[in-house]
């Protein structure tokens, strides 16, 4: 059986950093505490299917790209968004306040 957890935790961190989110931003969008989301990134626990769907919408990737090794999204570590510098990548959210980032993350996680 394929152990998707390794790919999931790696992708969660990479996608979060590429989009310029903090763990607190993502946790707020999911309606969980930061430590719960941090456990997803470290592999200590795994999100349920509903949460996986929210995460894939938030990061603009498919479920396959989120959890399967052959379908991983291409995230160039050199393109990670630096705080206070707008990004050219459409998956990022630019130079917004923390409150604006949380609001956008919430909307994306709901598919809006």
Short mmCIF file of C-alpha atoms in Angstrom, two decimals:
data_model
loop_
_atom_site.label_atom_id
_atom_site.label_comp_id
_atom_site.label_asym_id
_atom_site.label_seq_id
_atom_site.Cartn_x
_atom_site.Cartn_y
_atom_site.Cartn_z
CA UNK A 1 0.00 0.00 0.00
CA UNK A 2 1.25 3.46 -0.90
CA UNK A 3 2.17 5.59 2.07
CA UNK A 4 0.86 8.99 0.97
CA UNK A 5 1.75 10.61 4.31
CA UNK A 6 5.36 11.31 3.32
CA UNK A 7 4.34 13.11 0.14
CA UNK A 8 1.49 14.93 1.85
CA UNK A 9 3.60 16.44 4.63
CA UNK A 10 6.32 17.49 2.18
CA UNK A 11 3.80 19.06 -0.20
CA UNK A 12 1.89 20.85 2.54
CA UNK A 13 4.97 22.69 3.70
CA UNK A 14 6.24 23.46 0.19
CA UNK A 15 2.88 24.73 -1.02
CA UNK A 16 2.29 26.77 2.13
CA UNK A 17 5.65 28.50 1.77
CA UNK A 18 5.20 29.04 -1.97
CA UNK A 19 1.84 30.72 -1.32
CA UNK A 20 3.26 32.90 1.45
CA UNK A 21 1.02 31.46 4.18
CA UNK A 22 2.04 30.87 7.77
CA UNK A 23 0.91 27.76 9.61
CA UNK A 24 -1.43 30.03 11.54
CA UNK A 25 -2.99 31.30 8.25
CA UNK A 26 -3.71 27.79 7.02
CA UNK A 27 -4.98 26.63 10.40
CA UNK A 28 -7.38 29.58 10.60
CA UNK A 29 -8.72 28.81 7.11
CA UNK A 30 -9.30 25.19 8.10
CA UNK A 31 -10.85 26.09 11.44
CA UNK A 32 -8.23 24.25 13.50
CA UNK A 33 -5.53 25.35 15.91
CA UNK A 34 -2.01 25.91 14.57
CA UNK A 35 -0.62 22.84 16.30
CA UNK A 36 -3.14 20.60 14.52
CA UNK A 37 -2.00 21.90 11.16
CA UNK A 38 1.65 21.64 12.23
CA UNK A 39 1.03 17.95 12.95
CA UNK A 40 -0.16 17.54 9.35
CA UNK A 41 3.11 19.00 8.10
CA UNK A 42 5.23 16.80 10.36
CA UNK A 43 3.22 13.65 9.71
CA UNK A 44 2.20 13.19 13.35
CA UNK A 45 -1.44 13.15 12.21
CA UNK A 46 -3.28 13.13 8.90
CA UNK A 47 -6.15 15.35 7.79
CA UNK A 48 -9.50 13.79 6.93
CA UNK A 49 -10.81 13.80 3.35
CA UNK A 50 -12.82 17.00 3.83
CA UNK A 51 -9.72 18.80 5.07
CA UNK A 52 -7.65 17.43 2.17
CA UNK A 53 -10.20 18.89 -0.24
CA UNK A 54 -10.01 22.27 1.51
CA UNK A 55 -6.22 22.20 1.37
CA UNK A 56 -6.14 21.32 -2.32
CA UNK A 57 -8.50 24.20 -3.11
CA UNK A 58 -6.54 26.62 -0.96
CA UNK A 59 -3.26 25.78 -2.68
CA UNK A 60 -4.77 25.48 -6.16
CA UNK A 61 -3.73 21.87 -6.76
CA UNK A 62 -5.59 18.60 -7.29
CA UNK A 63 -5.92 15.97 -4.57
CA UNK A 64 -3.57 13.76 -6.61
CA UNK A 65 -0.95 16.50 -6.64
CA UNK A 66 -1.33 16.89 -2.90
CA UNK A 67 -0.83 13.24 -1.93
CA UNK A 68 0.53 11.09 -4.79
CA UNK A 69 4.26 10.89 -5.54
CA UNK A 70 3.96 10.90 -9.34
CA UNK A 71 1.63 13.88 -9.44
CA UNK A 72 3.46 16.29 -7.14
CA UNK A 73 3.08 19.95 -8.07
CA UNK A 74 6.19 21.69 -9.32
CA UNK A 75 7.23 24.10 -6.60
CA UNK A 76 10.59 25.73 -7.17
CA UNK A 77 12.12 26.39 -3.73
CA UNK A 78 13.83 29.48 -5.18
CA UNK A 79 10.41 30.99 -5.94
CA UNK A 80 9.16 30.93 -2.36
CA UNK A 81 7.48 34.23 -1.71
CA UNK A 82 9.51 36.58 0.42
CA UNK A 83 7.44 38.61 2.82
CA UNK A 84 6.65 42.12 1.61
CA UNK A 85 7.49 41.33 -2.03
CA UNK A 86 4.59 40.76 -4.43
CA UNK A 87 4.72 37.48 -6.32
CA UNK A 88 4.24 36.82 -10.02
CA UNK A 89 2.91 33.30 -9.34
CA UNK A 90 -0.92 33.32 -9.58
CA UNK A 91 -1.17 30.74 -6.78
CA UNK A 92 0.29 33.21 -4.31
CA UNK A 93 -1.59 35.98 -2.65
CA UNK A 94 0.81 38.85 -2.96
CA UNK A 95 1.67 41.33 -0.28
CA UNK A 96 -1.41 41.29 1.94
CA UNK A 97 -2.02 41.77 5.64
CA UNK A 98 -2.31 38.69 7.83
CA UNK A 99 -6.07 39.24 8.12
CA UNK A 100 -6.43 39.43 4.32
CA UNK A 101 -4.39 36.25 3.90
CA UNK A 102 -6.63 34.38 6.35
CA UNK A 103 -9.75 35.62 4.56
CA UNK A 104 -8.45 34.53 1.16
CA UNK A 105 -7.34 31.16 2.53
CA UNK A 106 -10.83 30.63 3.98
CA UNK A 107 -12.46 31.49 0.64
CA UNK A 108 -10.11 29.25 -1.32
CA UNK A 109 -10.67 26.34 1.06
CA UNK A 110 -14.43 26.62 0.42
CA UNK A 111 -13.93 26.63 -3.34
CA UNK A 112 -15.03 30.25 -3.77
#
